[in-house]
Amino acid sequence: MIFGLCASAVFGTLLGLFYALQTFLIDELWISPRVSPLQNAAMLVLVGAMILITTHFFGQLPQNYGKIRLQLRESGTANYRFVLLQMIFPAFILISGTSLGPEATLVSSTLLYGTWLRDKLRYYDLHFDLLQRFSGWQKWRRLLAINKYVLRTPVDSPAMLPLSARLKKVLTLAFFLQTEFSGLSSSSR
């Protein structure tokens, strides 16, 4: 239970930090008339190179909301492997005046963080007795491993349907806290 609460608070904080980073970068590096045309051109070239490189190595960042929903419907989970990168690179891309808004990053990141937390809490719920036998450090190592020790259950699997009452409460509370912390961070902007 504490893990879900802490993870939700961390995710909300990360979403708020994205807004803070974006605001800082726009204030400091925004392409504007007060900056020389040569500096504006250099910034556009750098941002263009960043877009090409990130697309080549990591795919579209941020991930498309529709594609995430399709992954969730088809497989019961989504690819959250690059969720942190999808919050860093778009913050830099936004300073070039692209049409991408911060909402695309925030919506897909919130969905991906929530999916990861759900998969992790499924693992925790199923292996609760095993995890209780580990020491504190071993338990936290398993819980914090990003792509290990998660339970990705297909949508049509009977194992996905019966969730324990404990897991339902934790997921509901975790989702509430994640949206609440992310809302506090964006309103204090």
Coordinates of C-alpha atoms in Angstrom, one line a residue:
M1 CA 0.0 0.0 0.0
I2 CA 2.8 2.4 0.9
F3 CA 4.5 1.6 -2.4
G4 CA 1.5 2.7 -4.4
L5 CA 1.1 5.9 -2.4
C6 CA 4.8 6.8 -2.7
A7 CA 4.9 5.9 -6.5
S8 CA 1.8 8.0 -7.1
A9 CA 3.3 11.0 -5.3
V10 CA 6.6 10.6 -7.3
F11 CA 4.7 10.4 -10.6
G12 CA 2.7 13.5 -9.7
T13 CA 5.9 15.3 -8.8
L14 CA 7.6 14.3 -12.0
L15 CA 4.6 15.6 -14.0
G16 CA 4.9 18.9 -12.1
L17 CA 8.6 19.0 -12.8
F18 CA 7.9 18.6 -16.5
Y19 CA 5.8 21.8 -16.3
A20 CA 8.6 23.6 -14.3
L21 CA 11.3 22.5 -16.8
Q22 CA 9.1 23.5 -19.8
T23 CA 8.5 27.0 -18.2
F24 CA 12.2 27.4 -17.4
L25 CA 13.2 26.5 -21.0
I26 CA 10.6 28.7 -22.6
D27 CA 11.7 31.6 -20.4
E28 CA 15.4 31.1 -21.1
L29 CA 15.5 29.7 -24.6
W30 CA 12.3 30.6 -26.4
I31 CA 12.9 31.7 -30.0
S32 CA 12.0 35.4 -30.0
P33 CA 12.8 38.7 -31.7
R34 CA 15.1 39.7 -28.9
V35 CA 17.4 36.9 -29.9
S36 CA 19.5 37.2 -33.0
P37 CA 18.3 35.4 -36.2
L38 CA 21.5 33.3 -36.1
Q39 CA 20.8 32.1 -32.6
N40 CA 17.2 31.3 -33.6
A41 CA 18.4 29.3 -36.6
A42 CA 20.9 27.4 -34.5
M43 CA 18.2 26.6 -32.0
L44 CA 15.9 25.3 -34.8
V45 CA 18.6 23.1 -36.2
L46 CA 19.4 21.7 -32.7
V47 CA 15.7 21.0 -32.0
G48 CA 15.3 19.4 -35.5
A49 CA 18.3 17.2 -34.9
M50 CA 16.9 16.2 -31.5
I51 CA 13.5 15.3 -33.1
L52 CA 15.3 13.1 -35.7
I53 CA 17.5 11.4 -33.2
T54 CA 14.9 10.7 -30.6
T55 CA 12.4 9.4 -33.3
H56 CA 15.1 7.1 -34.7
F57 CA 16.1 5.6 -31.4
F58 CA 13.0 5.8 -29.3
G59 CA 10.0 6.3 -31.7
Q60 CA 7.5 9.0 -31.3
L61 CA 7.9 11.0 -28.1
P62 CA 5.5 11.6 -26.5
Q63 CA 3.6 8.4 -27.4
N64 CA 0.3 8.9 -29.1
Y65 CA -2.6 8.6 -26.8
G66 CA -4.7 6.6 -29.3
K67 CA -1.8 4.1 -29.7
I68 CA -1.5 3.7 -26.0
R69 CA -5.2 3.0 -25.7
L70 CA -5.0 0.5 -28.5
Q71 CA -2.1 -1.3 -26.8
L72 CA -4.1 -1.4 -23.6
R73 CA -7.1 -2.8 -25.3
E74 CA -5.1 -5.4 -27.3
S75 CA -2.6 -6.6 -24.7
G76 CA -3.7 -5.2 -21.3
T77 CA -0.6 -3.1 -20.9
A78 CA 1.4 -0.4 -22.8
N79 CA 5.0 0.2 -23.5
Y80 CA 6.2 2.5 -20.7
R81 CA 9.9 1.9 -21.2
F82 CA 10.7 5.4 -22.3
V83 CA 8.2 7.4 -20.2
L84 CA 10.9 9.5 -18.5
L85 CA 12.5 10.4 -21.8
Q86 CA 9.1 11.4 -23.2
M87 CA 8.9 14.0 -20.5
I88 CA 12.4 15.4 -21.1
F89 CA 12.8 15.6 -24.9
P90 CA 9.4 17.2 -25.6
A91 CA 10.2 19.9 -23.0
F92 CA 13.2 20.9 -25.2
I93 CA 11.2 20.5 -28.4
L94 CA 8.5 22.9 -27.1
I95 CA 10.9 25.8 -27.1
S96 CA 11.1 25.8 -30.9
G97 CA 7.5 26.8 -31.2
T98 CA 6.2 23.5 -32.4
S99 CA 2.5 22.7 -32.4
L100 CA 3.0 20.0 -29.8
G101 CA 1.5 21.2 -26.5
P102 CA 2.5 20.1 -23.0
E103 CA -0.9 18.4 -22.7
A104 CA 0.1 15.6 -25.1
T105 CA 3.1 14.7 -22.9
L106 CA 1.2 15.0 -19.7
V107 CA -1.8 12.9 -20.8
S108 CA 0.3 10.1 -22.2
S109 CA 2.8 10.2 -19.4
T110 CA 0.0 10.0 -16.8
L111 CA -1.5 7.0 -18.6
L112 CA 1.9 5.2 -18.9
Y113 CA 2.8 5.8 -15.3
G114 CA -0.6 4.5 -14.2
T115 CA -0.2 1.5 -16.4
W116 CA 3.2 0.7 -15.0
L117 CA 1.9 1.1 -11.4
R118 CA -1.0 -1.2 -12.2
D119 CA 1.3 -3.8 -13.6
K120 CA 3.7 -3.5 -10.6
L121 CA 0.8 -3.7 -8.1
R122 CA -0.5 -6.8 -9.8
Y123 CA 2.9 -8.4 -9.3
Y124 CA 2.9 -7.2 -5.7
D125 CA -0.6 -8.5 -5.1
L126 CA 0.1 -11.9 -6.6
H127 CA 3.5 -12.3 -4.9
F128 CA 2.7 -10.6 -1.6
D129 CA 3.7 -13.6 0.6
L130 CA 7.0 -14.0 -1.3
L131 CA 7.8 -10.3 -0.9
Q132 CA 7.2 -10.4 2.8
R133 CA 10.0 -12.9 3.2
F134 CA 12.6 -10.5 1.6
S135 CA 14.5 -7.9 3.5
G136 CA 13.5 -4.3 3.1
W137 CA 16.2 -3.5 0.6
Q138 CA 15.5 -6.7 -1.5
K139 CA 11.8 -5.9 -1.5
W140 CA 12.3 -2.3 -2.6
R141 CA 14.8 -3.4 -5.3
R142 CA 12.1 -5.6 -6.8
L143 CA 9.4 -2.9 -6.6
L144 CA 11.6 -0.2 -8.1
A145 CA 12.9 -2.3 -11.0
I146 CA 11.3 -0.6 -14.0
N147 CA 10.8 -3.4 -16.5
K148 CA 11.3 -6.4 -14.1
Y149 CA 8.9 -7.9 -11.6
V150 CA 5.7 -6.6 -13.4
L151 CA 2.7 -8.7 -14.2
R152 CA 1.4 -7.9 -17.7
T153 CA -1.8 -9.9 -18.0
P154 CA -3.6 -10.2 -21.3
V155 CA -7.0 -8.5 -21.4
D156 CA -8.9 -11.7 -22.0
S157 CA -7.1 -13.7 -19.4
P158 CA -9.2 -14.9 -16.4
A159 CA -6.3 -13.9 -14.1
M160 CA -6.9 -10.2 -15.0
L161 CA -10.5 -10.3 -13.9
P162 CA -10.5 -11.2 -10.2
L163 CA -8.6 -8.5 -8.3
S164 CA -8.4 -8.7 -4.6
A165 CA -10.1 -6.0 -2.5
R166 CA -6.7 -4.8 -1.3
L167 CA -5.5 -4.2 -4.8
K168 CA -8.7 -2.4 -5.8
K169 CA -8.3 0.0 -2.9
V170 CA -4.6 0.6 -3.6
L171 CA -5.2 1.2 -7.3
T172 CA -8.1 3.6 -6.6
L173 CA -6.0 5.5 -4.0
A174 CA -2.9 5.5 -6.2
F175 CA -4.9 6.9 -9.2
F176 CA -6.5 9.6 -7.0
L177 CA -3.2 10.7 -5.6
Q178 CA -1.4 10.7 -8.9
T179 CA -4.1 12.9 -10.5
E180 CA -4.3 15.1 -7.4
F181 CA -0.5 15.7 -7.1
S182 CA -0.3 16.4 -10.9
G183 CA -3.2 18.8 -10.6
L184 CA -1.5 20.7 -7.7
S185 CA 1.7 21.0 -9.6
S186 CA 0.1 22.4 -12.7
S187 CA -2.1 24.9 -10.8
S188 CA 0.8 26.3 -8.9
R189 CA 2.5 27.3 -12.1

